[in-house]
PDB file of C-alpha atoms in Angstrom:
ATOM      1  CA  MET Z 162     118.954  98.651 131.721  1.00 29.00           C
ATOM      2  CA  ASN Z 163     121.432 100.768 129.775  1.00 34.00           C
ATOM      3  CA  PRO Z 164     119.399 103.194 127.624  1.00 46.00           C
ATOM      4  CA  ALA Z 165     122.588 104.456 125.973  1.00 73.00           C
ATOM      5  CA  ARG Z 166     122.961 101.498 123.589  1.00 86.00           C
ATOM      6  CA  VAL Z 167     120.912 101.894 120.409  1.00 94.00           C
ATOM      7  CA  VAL Z 168     120.902  99.523 117.425  1.00 95.00           C
ATOM      8  CA  LEU Z 169     119.425 100.942 114.215  1.00 96.00           C
ATOM      9  CA  LEU Z 170     117.836  98.470 111.806  1.00 96.00           C
ATOM     10  CA  GLY Z 171     116.377  99.317 108.433  1.00 95.00           C
ATOM     11  CA  ALA Z 172     116.227  98.617 104.732  1.00 93.00           C
ATOM     12  CA  PRO Z 173     118.698 100.334 102.386  1.00 92.00           C
ATOM     13  CA  GLY Z 174     117.880 104.038 102.336  1.00 93.00           C
ATOM     14  CA  ALA Z 175     115.955 104.062 105.629  1.00 95.00           C
ATOM     15  CA  GLY Z 176     118.744 106.080 107.213  1.00 95.00           C
ATOM     16  CA  CYS Z 177     120.685 103.802 109.530  1.00 96.00           C
ATOM     17  CA  SER Z 178     123.989 105.518 108.685  1.00 96.00           C
ATOM     18  CA  SER Z 179     122.756 109.113 108.441  1.00 96.00           C
ATOM     19  CA  VAL Z 180     120.378 108.892 111.400  1.00 97.00           C
ATOM     20  CA  GLY Z 181     123.086 107.020 113.283  1.00 96.00           C
ATOM     21  CA  ARG Z 182     125.504 109.940 112.751  1.00 97.00           C
ATOM     22  CA  ALA Z 183     122.851 112.445 113.846  1.00 97.00           C
ATOM     23  CA  LEU Z 184     121.975 110.342 116.902  1.00 95.00           C
ATOM     24  CA  ALA Z 185     125.639 109.975 117.836  1.00 94.00           C
ATOM     25  CA  ASN Z 186     126.090 113.742 117.481  1.00 95.00           C
ATOM     26  CA  ALA Z 187     123.001 114.434 119.592  1.00 93.00           C
ATOM     27  CA  THR Z 188     124.033 112.088 122.401  1.00 91.00           C
ATOM     28  CA  GLY Z 189     127.822 112.186 122.244  1.00 91.00           C
ATOM     29  CA  LEU Z 190     127.865 108.413 121.925  1.00 91.00           C
ATOM     30  CA  PRO Z 191     130.281 106.673 119.544  1.00 93.00           C
ATOM     31  CA  LEU Z 192     128.875 105.450 116.237  1.00 95.00           C
ATOM     32  CA  TYR Z 193     129.615 101.998 114.859  1.00 95.00           C
ATOM     33  CA  ASP Z 194     128.470 101.820 111.234  1.00 96.00           C
ATOM     34  CA  VAL Z 195     128.473  98.162 110.168  1.00 96.00           C
ATOM     35  CA  GLY Z 196     128.339  99.071 106.459  1.00 94.00           C
ATOM     36  CA  GLN Z 197     131.373 101.335 106.690  1.00 94.00           C
ATOM     37  CA  GLU Z 198     133.297  98.884 108.846  1.00 95.00           C
ATOM     38  CA  THR Z 199     132.463  96.032 106.463  1.00 95.00           C
ATOM     39  CA  ALA Z 200     133.694  98.031 103.477  1.00 94.00           C
ATOM     40  CA  ALA Z 201     136.897  98.919 105.333  1.00 95.00           C
ATOM     41  CA  ALA Z 202     137.473  95.250 106.177  1.00 94.00           C
ATOM     42  CA  LEU Z 203     137.058  94.433 102.481  1.00 95.00           C
ATOM     43  CA  GLY Z 204     139.389  97.258 101.451  1.00 93.00           C
ATOM     44  CA  THR Z 205     136.814  99.248  99.497  1.00 92.00           C
ATOM     45  CA  LEU Z 206     134.605 102.315  99.799  1.00 91.00           C
ATOM     46  CA  PRO Z 207     131.144 101.833 101.378  1.00 86.00           C
ATOM     47  CA  GLU Z 208     129.304 103.055  98.274  1.00 85.00           C
ATOM     48  CA  LEU Z 209     131.215 100.564  96.093  1.00 87.00           C
ATOM     49  CA  ALA Z 210     131.412  97.570  98.408  1.00 87.00           C
ATOM     50  CA  LEU Z 211     128.541  95.577  96.920  1.00 82.00           C
ATOM     51  CA  VAL Z 212     129.931  95.925  93.405  1.00 84.00           C
ATOM     52  CA  ALA Z 213     133.604  95.633  94.347  1.00 89.00           C
ATOM     53  CA  VAL Z 214     133.253  92.123  95.781  1.00 90.00           C
ATOM     54  CA  PRO Z 215     130.770  89.315  95.150  1.00 92.00           C
ATOM     55  CA  GLU Z 216     127.612  89.739  97.227  1.00 89.00           C
ATOM     56  CA  GLU Z 217     128.082  86.429  99.060  1.00 92.00           C
ATOM     57  CA  ARG Z 218     131.544  87.523 100.223  1.00 94.00           C
ATOM     58  CA  TYR Z 219     130.171  90.917 101.252  1.00 94.00           C
ATOM     59  CA  ARG Z 220     127.314  89.323 103.240  1.00 94.00           C
ATOM     60  CA  ARG Z 221     129.737  87.001 105.087  1.00 95.00           C
ATOM     61  CA  ALA Z 222     131.946  89.972 105.967  1.00 96.00           C
ATOM     62  CA  GLU Z 223     128.919  92.048 106.955  1.00 95.00           C
ATOM     63  CA  ALA Z 224     127.620  89.333 109.294  1.00 96.00           C
ATOM     64  CA  ALA Z 225     131.056  88.901 110.881  1.00 96.00           C
ATOM     65  CA  THR Z 226     131.356  92.668 111.369  1.00 96.00           C
ATOM     66  CA  ALA Z 227     127.832  92.855 112.825  1.00 95.00           C
ATOM     67  CA  ARG Z 228     128.504  90.040 115.311  1.00 95.00           C
ATOM     68  CA  GLN Z 229     131.779  91.640 116.375  1.00 92.00           C
ATOM     69  CA  THR Z 230     130.265  95.121 116.684  1.00 92.00           C
ATOM     70  CA  LEU Z 231     127.235  93.938 118.655  1.00 91.00           C
ATOM     71  CA  GLY Z 232     129.574  92.068 120.994  1.00 83.00           C
ATOM     72  CA  GLN Z 233     132.086  94.890 121.471  1.00 77.00           C
ATOM     73  CA  ALA Z 234     129.739  97.827 121.879  1.00 68.00           C
ATOM     74  CA  ALA Z 235     128.384  96.685 125.233  1.00 62.00           C
ATOM     75  CA  ALA Z 236     128.599 100.147 126.787  1.00 70.00           C
ATOM     76  CA  GLY Z 237     127.012 103.261 125.363  1.00 83.00           C
ATOM     77  CA  ALA Z 238     127.004 103.323 121.571  1.00 92.00           C
ATOM     78  CA  VAL Z 239     124.920 103.858 118.467  1.00 95.00           C
ATOM     79  CA  ILE Z 240     125.163 100.917 116.082  1.00 95.00           C
ATOM     80  CA  ALA Z 241     123.988 101.400 112.488  1.00 95.00           C
ATOM     81  CA  LEU Z 242     123.309  97.768 111.630  1.00 95.00           C
ATOM     82  CA  GLY Z 243     121.053  97.996 108.586  1.00 90.00           C
ATOM     83  CA  SER Z 244     119.262  94.822 107.503  1.00 92.00           C
ATOM     84  CA  GLY Z 245     121.477  92.886 105.100  1.00 91.00           C
ATOM     85  CA  CYS Z 246     122.745  90.466 107.738  1.00 93.00           C
ATOM     86  CA  LEU Z 247     119.528  89.847 109.669  1.00 94.00           C
ATOM     87  CA  ASP Z 248     119.100  86.401 108.129  1.00 92.00           C
ATOM     88  CA  ASP Z 249     122.344  85.229 109.793  1.00 94.00           C
ATOM     89  CA  ASP Z 250     121.571  83.066 112.850  1.00 95.00           C
ATOM     90  CA  ALA Z 251     124.653  84.265 114.737  1.00 95.00           C
ATOM     91  CA  VAL Z 252     123.670  87.907 114.136  1.00 95.00           C
ATOM     92  CA  GLN Z 253     120.179  87.123 115.434  1.00 94.00           C
ATOM     93  CA  ALA Z 254     121.730  85.564 118.551  1.00 93.00           C
ATOM     94  CA  ALA Z 255     123.949  88.641 119.012  1.00 93.00           C
ATOM     95  CA  LEU Z 256     120.879  90.908 118.681  1.00 92.00           C
ATOM     96  CA  THR Z 257     119.009  88.817 121.247  1.00 91.00           C
ATOM     97  CA  GLN Z 258     121.983  89.102 123.615  1.00 90.00           C
ATOM     98  CA  ALA Z 259     122.313  92.844 122.988  1.00 89.00           C
ATOM     99  CA  ARG Z 260     118.636  93.312 123.820  1.00 89.00           C
ATOM    100  CA  ALA Z 261     119.032  91.197 126.967  1.00 88.00           C
ATOM    101  CA  ASP Z 262     121.977  93.433 127.902  1.00 86.00           C
ATOM    102  CA  GLY Z 263     119.761  96.526 127.611  1.00 86.00           C
ATOM    103  CA  ALA Z 264     120.210  97.611 123.999  1.00 89.00           C
ATOM    104  CA  HIS Z 265     117.305  99.353 122.322  1.00 92.00           C
ATOM    105  CA  LEU Z 266     116.462  98.190 118.810  1.00 94.00           C
ATOM    106  CA  VAL Z 267     115.087 100.896 116.541  1.00 95.00           C
ATOM    107  CA  HIS Z 268     113.506  99.990 113.213  1.00 96.00           C
ATOM    108  CA  LEU Z 269     113.854 102.834 110.722  1.00 96.00           C
ATOM    109  CA  THR Z 270     111.394 102.670 107.861  1.00 95.00           C
ATOM    110  CA  ALA Z 271     110.217 104.748 104.919  1.00 95.00           C
ATOM    111  CA  THR Z 272     107.877 104.355 101.970  1.00 93.00           C
ATOM    112  CA  PRO Z 273     109.114 102.139  99.112  1.00 90.00           C
ATOM    113  CA  ARG Z 274     109.071 105.121  96.749  1.00 89.00           C
ATOM    114  CA  ARG Z 275     111.269 107.193  99.092  1.00 92.00           C
ATOM    115  CA  LEU Z 276     113.638 104.247  99.605  1.00 91.00           C
ATOM    116  CA  ALA Z 277     113.878 103.743  95.843  1.00 87.00           C
ATOM    117  CA  THR Z 278     114.689 107.434  95.365  1.00 88.00           C
ATOM    118  CA  ARG Z 279     117.307 107.381  98.111  1.00 89.00           C
ATOM    119  CA  ASN Z 280     118.905 104.367  96.404  1.00 85.00           C
ATOM    120  CA  GLY Z 281     118.939 106.042  92.994  1.00 82.00           C
ATOM    121  CA  LEU Z 282     116.338 103.740  91.476  1.00 80.00           C
ATOM    122  CA  ASP Z 283     114.106 106.507  90.181  1.00 76.00           C
ATOM    123  CA  ALA Z 284     116.378 107.258  87.218  1.00 73.00           C
ATOM    124  CA  PRO Z 285     115.645 105.930  83.724  1.00 72.00           C
ATOM    125  CA  ARG Z 286     117.493 102.699  82.940  1.00 67.00           C
ATOM    126  CA  SER Z 287     117.812 100.176  80.198  1.00 68.00           C
ATOM    127  CA  VAL Z 288     115.080  97.547  79.892  1.00 65.00           C
ATOM    128  CA  ALA Z 289     117.937  95.055  79.541  1.00 70.00           C
ATOM    129  CA  LEU Z 290     118.362  95.313  83.320  1.00 64.00           C
ATOM    130  CA  GLY Z 291     114.878  93.932  83.878  1.00 68.00           C
ATOM    131  CA  ASN Z 292     112.446  95.384  86.358  1.00 73.00           C
ATOM    132  CA  VAL Z 293     114.893  96.752  88.918  1.00 77.00           C
ATOM    133  CA  TYR Z 294     112.154  98.473  90.929  1.00 78.00           C
ATOM    134  CA  GLN Z 295     110.220  95.205  91.253  1.00 82.00           C
ATOM    135  CA  ALA Z 296     113.308  93.354  92.482  1.00 84.00           C
ATOM    136  CA  PHE Z 297     113.991  96.209  94.908  1.00 87.00           C
ATOM    137  CA  THR Z 298     110.469  96.176  96.361  1.00 87.00           C
ATOM    138  CA  ARG Z 299     110.656  92.393  96.785  1.00 89.00           C
ATOM    139  CA  MET Z 300     113.915  92.815  98.713  1.00 88.00           C
ATOM    140  CA  LEU Z 301     112.318  95.605 100.766  1.00 89.00           C
ATOM    141  CA  ARG Z 302     109.441  93.348 101.829  1.00 91.00           C
ATOM    142  CA  GLU Z 303     111.911  90.717 103.021  1.00 92.00           C
ATOM    143  CA  ARG Z 304     114.079  93.244 104.859  1.00 91.00           C
ATOM    144  CA  GLU Z 305     111.133  95.067 106.440  1.00 91.00           C
ATOM    145  CA  THR Z 306     109.786  91.735 107.693  1.00 91.00           C
ATOM    146  CA  ALA Z 307     113.178  90.872 109.222  1.00 91.00           C
ATOM    147  CA  CYS Z 308     113.410  94.284 110.901  1.00 91.00           C
ATOM    148  CA  ALA Z 309     109.855  94.030 112.236  1.00 90.00           C
ATOM    149  CA  GLN Z 310     110.563  90.564 113.645  1.00 89.00           C
ATOM    150  CA  ALA Z 311     113.584  91.949 115.484  1.00 88.00           C
ATOM    151  CA  GLY Z 312     111.201  94.270 117.299  1.00 78.00           C
ATOM    152  CA  GLY Z 313     111.920  97.570 118.952  1.00 87.00           C
ATOM    153  CA  VAL Z 314     110.523 101.012 118.352  1.00 92.00           C
ATOM    154  CA  VAL Z 315     109.661 102.118 114.815  1.00 95.00           C
ATOM    155  CA  VAL Z 316     110.548 105.517 113.365  1.00 95.00           C
ATOM    156  CA  ASP Z 317     109.388 106.534 109.900  1.00 96.00           C
ATOM    157  CA  THR Z 318     112.067 108.546 108.079  1.00 96.00           C
ATOM    158  CA  THR Z 319     110.060 109.167 104.893  1.00 96.00           C
ATOM    159  CA  ASP Z 320     109.679 112.929 105.330  1.00 95.00           C
ATOM    160  CA  THR Z 321     112.344 113.743 107.900  1.00 95.00           C
ATOM    161  CA  THR Z 322     115.906 114.922 107.993  1.00 97.00           C
ATOM    162  CA  PRO Z 323     118.400 112.652 109.759  1.00 97.00           C
ATOM    163  CA  GLU Z 324     118.486 115.133 112.647  1.00 97.00           C
ATOM    164  CA  ARG Z 325     114.698 115.103 113.037  1.00 97.00           C
ATOM    165  CA  ALA Z 326     114.657 111.297 112.791  1.00 96.00           C
ATOM    166  CA  ALA Z 327     117.319 111.147 115.534  1.00 96.00           C
ATOM    167  CA  ALA Z 328     115.134 113.412 117.687  1.00 95.00           C
ATOM    168  CA  LEU Z 329     112.172 111.089 117.052  1.00 95.00           C
ATOM    169  CA  VAL Z 330     114.308 108.112 118.123  1.00 95.00           C
ATOM    170  CA  LEU Z 331     115.227 109.898 121.345  1.00 94.00           C
ATOM    171  CA  GLU Z 332     111.559 110.773 121.974  1.00 92.00           C
ATOM    172  CA  GLN Z 333     110.488 107.157 121.412  1.00 90.00           C
ATOM    173  CA  LEU Z 334     113.193 105.851 123.748  1.00 90.00           C
ATOM    174  CA  ALA Z 335     112.329 108.428 126.404  1.00 87.00           C
ATOM    175  CA  ASP Z 336     108.684 107.358 126.214  1.00 82.00           C
ATOM    176  CA  ARG Z 337     109.702 103.727 126.454  1.00 76.00           C
ATOM    177  CA  VAL Z 338     112.202 103.887 129.324  1.00 65.00           C
ATOM    178  CA  GLY Z 339     111.523 107.245 130.916  1.00 58.00           C
ATOM    179  CA  SER Z 340     114.979 108.586 130.106  1.00 48.00           C
ATOM    180  CA  THR Z 341     117.100 109.480 127.127  1.00 45.00           C
ATOM    181  CA  PRO Z 342     120.446 108.031 126.137  1.00 47.00           C
ATOM    182  CA  ARG Z 343     123.077 109.827 128.109  1.00 42.00           C
ATOM    183  CA  ARG Z 344     126.019 111.725 126.699  1.00 38.00           C
ATOM    184  CA  ALA Z 345     129.182 109.659 126.887  1.00 34.00           C
ATOM    185  CA  GLU Z 346     131.673 110.959 129.429  1.00 35.00           C
ATOM    186  CA  PRO Z 347     135.091 111.829 128.027  1.00 30.00           C
TER     187      PRO Z 347
END
């Protein structure tokens, strides 16, 4: 089993990108951020991608990027996958194959209130937008269920920094396999 391949799953705001960067820094492994790579493929910035293109187009591109990334990063790597493409059957098959090849799935989670804050949903907004928080929590339930079904270790990022969450990931993996992801050799 190759303990150096870690796939981070989590709802928006759980920390897949930021914890992924911290984990990559801690281990020396390369980081593949599916959200950033999807935005680049669409020719936009990651923070604008979901408003720059229709969501259906974004989700197709995200799933294609996820499948490609899971297939290419067979050696040591940290993959910040997120959760937006977990309903894609081909992504599920790629995750199953990655796990069979020794990848460790890590489900990052946090409280709905913290996730809402991290996504900027705690600011006052027009009632014309409807109940944004309610729609967000409904999406969170769906995404958390998908992440939980994927399995793996669970790390709560509610009250942690990305660096502390990365350390918790390493501790969980060490407990699980008796070793930590190794630093990539130059």
